[in-house]
């Protein structure tokens, strides 16, 4: 199906483990983003990517690593998970800047629990 | 410190009446403002946006107003429908950095 998908949808892991959240989009959008949603904070930008092999930090990048070897994929890795990284993670994509709405298209989210 | 704020966590409105959702921001460099709607267990979906050079944008039942001097924007939904019940997020961007508010949960009572 066309669109933006995330996997897994739910994940439980333990403190100190490495976890990778996957994001895939079929629109060939240039830009992709990772957010986390926490109570009292709304959505906060972790990392974004303007194109393959181009990534940049957002508001809360510490403890996360991203890569983008292909335009359609943008995985997010927690190298050593901590309890404070328990959250709902959303991936989003956007067409090139300058278009009328400047909107992002969001995936369904991954609920991550770190025990 | 939060650059985009939604000070009302919830709002209840009768079906057919106007819903007004508010958002305040602090960064005068924001060049685009957006509203998203979110249902439980789904990602946010785009509703409407406005460039910083405009003060109003309308799309069907949805209108966004921007008051740059007050650093305030609002979303008006007229008439409100039960299907509008959701969490609404306001967002602002500068370049590729997007900042979201904490959301307002709208309940439209039939």
Coordinates of C-alpha atoms in Angstrom, one line a residue:
Chain A
X1 CA 0.0 0.0 0.0
X2 CA 1.2 3.5 -0.7
X3 CA 1.9 5.8 2.2
X4 CA 4.1 5.8 5.3
X5 CA 4.5 2.8 7.5
X6 CA 6.2 2.1 10.8
X7 CA 7.3 -1.1 12.3
X8 CA 7.0 -2.5 14.9
X9 CA 3.8 -0.9 16.1
X10 CA 4.5 -2.0 19.7
X11 CA 7.8 -2.8 21.3
X12 CA 8.9 -3.7 24.8
X13 CA 12.5 -3.8 25.6
X14 CA 14.9 -3.6 28.6
X15 CA 17.2 -0.9 29.7
X16 CA 20.6 -1.0 27.9
X17 CA 19.3 -2.9 24.8
X18 CA 19.6 -1.6 21.3
X19 CA 16.3 -1.0 19.5
X20 CA 15.7 0.0 15.9
X21 CA 12.4 1.5 14.8
X22 CA 11.7 1.3 11.1
X23 CA 10.0 3.9 8.8
X24 CA 9.2 3.4 5.2
X25 CA 7.5 5.8 2.7
X26 CA 6.4 5.1 -0.8
X27 CA 5.9 8.7 -2.0
X28 CA 9.6 9.4 -2.7
X29 CA 9.4 12.4 -0.4
X30 CA 12.7 14.1 0.1
X31 CA 12.3 14.9 3.7
X32 CA 11.7 12.5 6.6
X33 CA 11.4 13.2 10.3
X34 CA 11.3 11.3 13.6
X35 CA 9.3 12.7 16.5
X36 CA 8.5 11.4 20.0
X37 CA 5.2 12.2 21.8
X38 CA 5.1 12.5 25.5
X39 CA 2.4 13.7 27.9
X40 CA 2.9 17.4 28.6
X41 CA 5.3 17.9 25.7
X42 CA 3.4 17.3 22.5
X43 CA 5.5 16.1 19.6
X44 CA 9.2 16.8 19.7
X45 CA 11.5 16.5 16.8
X46 CA 14.4 14.0 17.3
X47 CA 16.1 14.0 13.8
X48 CA 15.3 14.8 10.3
X49 CA 16.7 14.0 6.9
X50 CA 16.6 16.2 3.8
X51 CA 17.7 13.5 1.4
X52 CA 19.6 10.2 1.4
X53 CA 22.8 10.4 3.4
X54 CA 21.8 13.9 4.8
X55 CA 20.6 14.0 8.4
X56 CA 20.4 16.7 11.0
X57 CA 19.5 17.0 14.7
X58 CA 16.2 18.2 16.0
X59 CA 15.1 19.4 19.4
X60 CA 15.9 16.1 21.4
X61 CA 18.5 14.0 19.6
X62 CA 20.5 12.7 22.5
X63 CA 20.5 8.9 22.8
X64 CA 19.3 8.4 19.2
X65 CA 21.0 7.6 15.9
X66 CA 19.6 7.8 12.4
X67 CA 20.7 6.8 8.9
X68 CA 19.2 7.2 5.5
X69 CA 20.9 5.1 2.8
X70 CA 17.7 5.0 0.7
X71 CA 15.2 7.7 0.1
X72 CA 12.3 5.6 1.2
X73 CA 13.7 4.3 4.6
X74 CA 14.6 6.2 7.7
X75 CA 15.4 4.0 10.7
X76 CA 15.8 5.3 14.2
X77 CA 18.1 3.5 16.6
X78 CA 18.2 3.7 20.3
X79 CA 21.8 2.5 21.0
X80 CA 21.3 1.8 24.7
X81 CA 17.6 2.3 25.6
X82 CA 16.7 4.1 28.8
X83 CA 13.4 4.3 30.7
X84 CA 13.1 8.0 29.7
X85 CA 12.9 6.9 26.1
X86 CA 9.6 5.2 26.8
X87 CA 7.3 7.1 24.4
X88 CA 5.3 7.0 21.2
X89 CA 7.4 7.5 18.2
X90 CA 6.1 9.0 14.9
X91 CA 7.8 9.1 11.6
X92 CA 6.8 11.7 9.0
X93 CA 7.7 12.7 5.5
X94 CA 7.3 15.9 3.5
X95 CA 7.7 16.9 -0.1
X96 CA 10.3 19.5 -1.0
X97 CA 9.9 22.8 0.7
X98 CA 8.2 25.7 -1.0
X99 CA 5.0 23.9 -1.8
X100 CA 1.7 25.4 -0.7
X101 CA 1.0 23.7 2.5
X102 CA 4.4 22.7 3.9
X103 CA 2.6 19.8 5.7
X104 CA 4.1 16.5 6.9
X105 CA 2.5 13.1 6.5
X106 CA 2.7 11.0 9.6
X107 CA 3.0 7.3 10.1
X108 CA 0.7 5.4 12.6
X109 CA 3.3 5.5 15.4
X110 CA 5.4 3.0 17.4
X111 CA 4.7 2.6 21.1
X112 CA 8.0 1.8 22.8
X113 CA 8.2 0.7 26.4
X114 CA 11.6 0.5 28.1
X115 CA 11.6 -1.6 31.3
Chain B
X1 CA 11.1 26.1 27.1
X2 CA 8.1 25.3 24.9
X3 CA 8.0 27.6 21.8
X4 CA 4.5 26.6 20.9
X5 CA 1.8 26.5 23.5
X6 CA -1.8 25.3 23.7
X7 CA -3.0 26.3 27.0
X8 CA -6.4 24.6 26.9
X9 CA -6.0 20.8 27.3
X10 CA -9.7 20.2 26.4
X11 CA -12.7 21.8 24.9
X12 CA -16.4 20.7 24.6
X13 CA -18.8 22.2 22.1
X14 CA -22.3 21.4 21.0
X15 CA -22.8 20.0 17.5
X16 CA -23.5 22.8 15.0
X17 CA -21.7 25.5 17.1
X18 CA -18.3 27.0 16.5
X19 CA -15.2 25.4 18.0
X20 CA -12.2 27.8 18.6
X21 CA -8.9 26.3 19.4
X22 CA -6.0 28.6 20.4
X23 CA -2.3 28.5 20.1
X24 CA 0.5 30.9 21.2
X25 CA 4.1 30.9 20.1
X26 CA 7.3 32.7 21.2
X27 CA 9.6 32.6 18.1
X28 CA 9.0 35.5 15.7
X29 CA 11.1 33.6 13.1
X30 CA 8.5 31.0 12.5
X31 CA 7.5 31.1 8.8
X32 CA 4.7 28.5 8.7
X33 CA 1.9 27.5 11.0
X34 CA -0.1 24.3 10.8
X35 CA -2.9 22.5 12.5
X36 CA -3.1 18.7 12.7
X37 CA -5.9 16.4 13.9
X38 CA -5.1 13.2 15.8
X39 CA -7.3 10.2 16.6
X40 CA -6.2 7.6 19.2
X41 CA -3.7 5.1 17.9
X42 CA -3.2 7.0 14.7
X43 CA -0.6 9.5 13.5
X44 CA -1.5 13.2 13.2
X45 CA -3.2 14.2 9.9
X46 CA -2.8 17.6 8.3
X47 CA -5.8 20.0 8.5
X48 CA -4.8 23.5 7.4
X49 CA -1.8 25.8 7.3
X50 CA -1.0 29.4 7.0
X51 CA 2.1 31.3 5.9
X52 CA 3.5 33.9 8.2
X53 CA 2.8 36.5 5.5
X54 CA -0.9 36.0 5.7
X55 CA -3.5 36.5 8.5
X56 CA -6.2 34.2 7.4
X57 CA -6.7 31.0 5.5
X58 CA -9.9 29.1 5.0
X59 CA -10.7 25.6 3.8
X60 CA -14.3 24.5 4.0
X61 CA -15.4 24.5 7.6
X62 CA -11.9 25.2 8.9
X63 CA -10.4 28.7 9.2
X64 CA -7.0 29.6 10.7
X65 CA -6.3 33.1 11.9
X66 CA -2.8 34.4 12.6
X67 CA -2.1 37.5 14.7
X68 CA 1.6 38.1 14.4
X69 CA 1.8 41.0 16.8
X70 CA 0.2 38.9 19.5
X71 CA 2.1 35.8 18.4
X72 CA -1.2 33.9 18.4
X73 CA -3.1 31.7 16.1
X74 CA -6.5 30.1 16.2
X75 CA -8.4 27.4 14.4
X76 CA -12.2 27.9 13.9
X77 CA -14.4 25.0 13.0
X78 CA -17.9 25.9 11.8
X79 CA -20.2 24.1 12.2
X80 CA -18.7 21.6 14.5
X81 CA -19.6 17.9 13.9
X82 CA -19.2 14.9 16.1
X83 CA -16.6 13.5 13.8
X84 CA -14.4 16.5 14.6
X85 CA -13.9 15.0 18.1
X86 CA -10.1 14.4 18.3
X87 CA -6.9 16.0 19.6
X88 CA -5.8 19.0 17.7
X89 CA -2.1 20.0 17.5
X90 CA -0.8 23.4 16.5
X91 CA 2.7 23.4 14.9
X92 CA 5.1 26.1 13.7
X93 CA 8.1 25.8 11.5
X94 CA 11.3 27.6 10.8
X95 CA 13.3 26.0 8.0
X96 CA 13.1 22.2 8.6
X97 CA 12.5 22.5 12.4
X98 CA 9.0 21.9 13.4
X99 CA 7.6 22.6 16.9
X100 CA 4.3 21.3 18.2
X101 CA 2.0 22.3 21.0
X102 CA 0.8 19.8 23.6
X103 CA -2.6 19.5 21.9
X104 CA -6.2 20.3 22.7
X105 CA -8.8 17.5 23.0
X106 CA -12.0 18.6 21.3
X107 CA -15.3 16.9 22.1
X108 CA -18.3 17.7 20.0
X109 CA -21.5 16.8 21.8
X110 CA -24.3 15.6 19.5

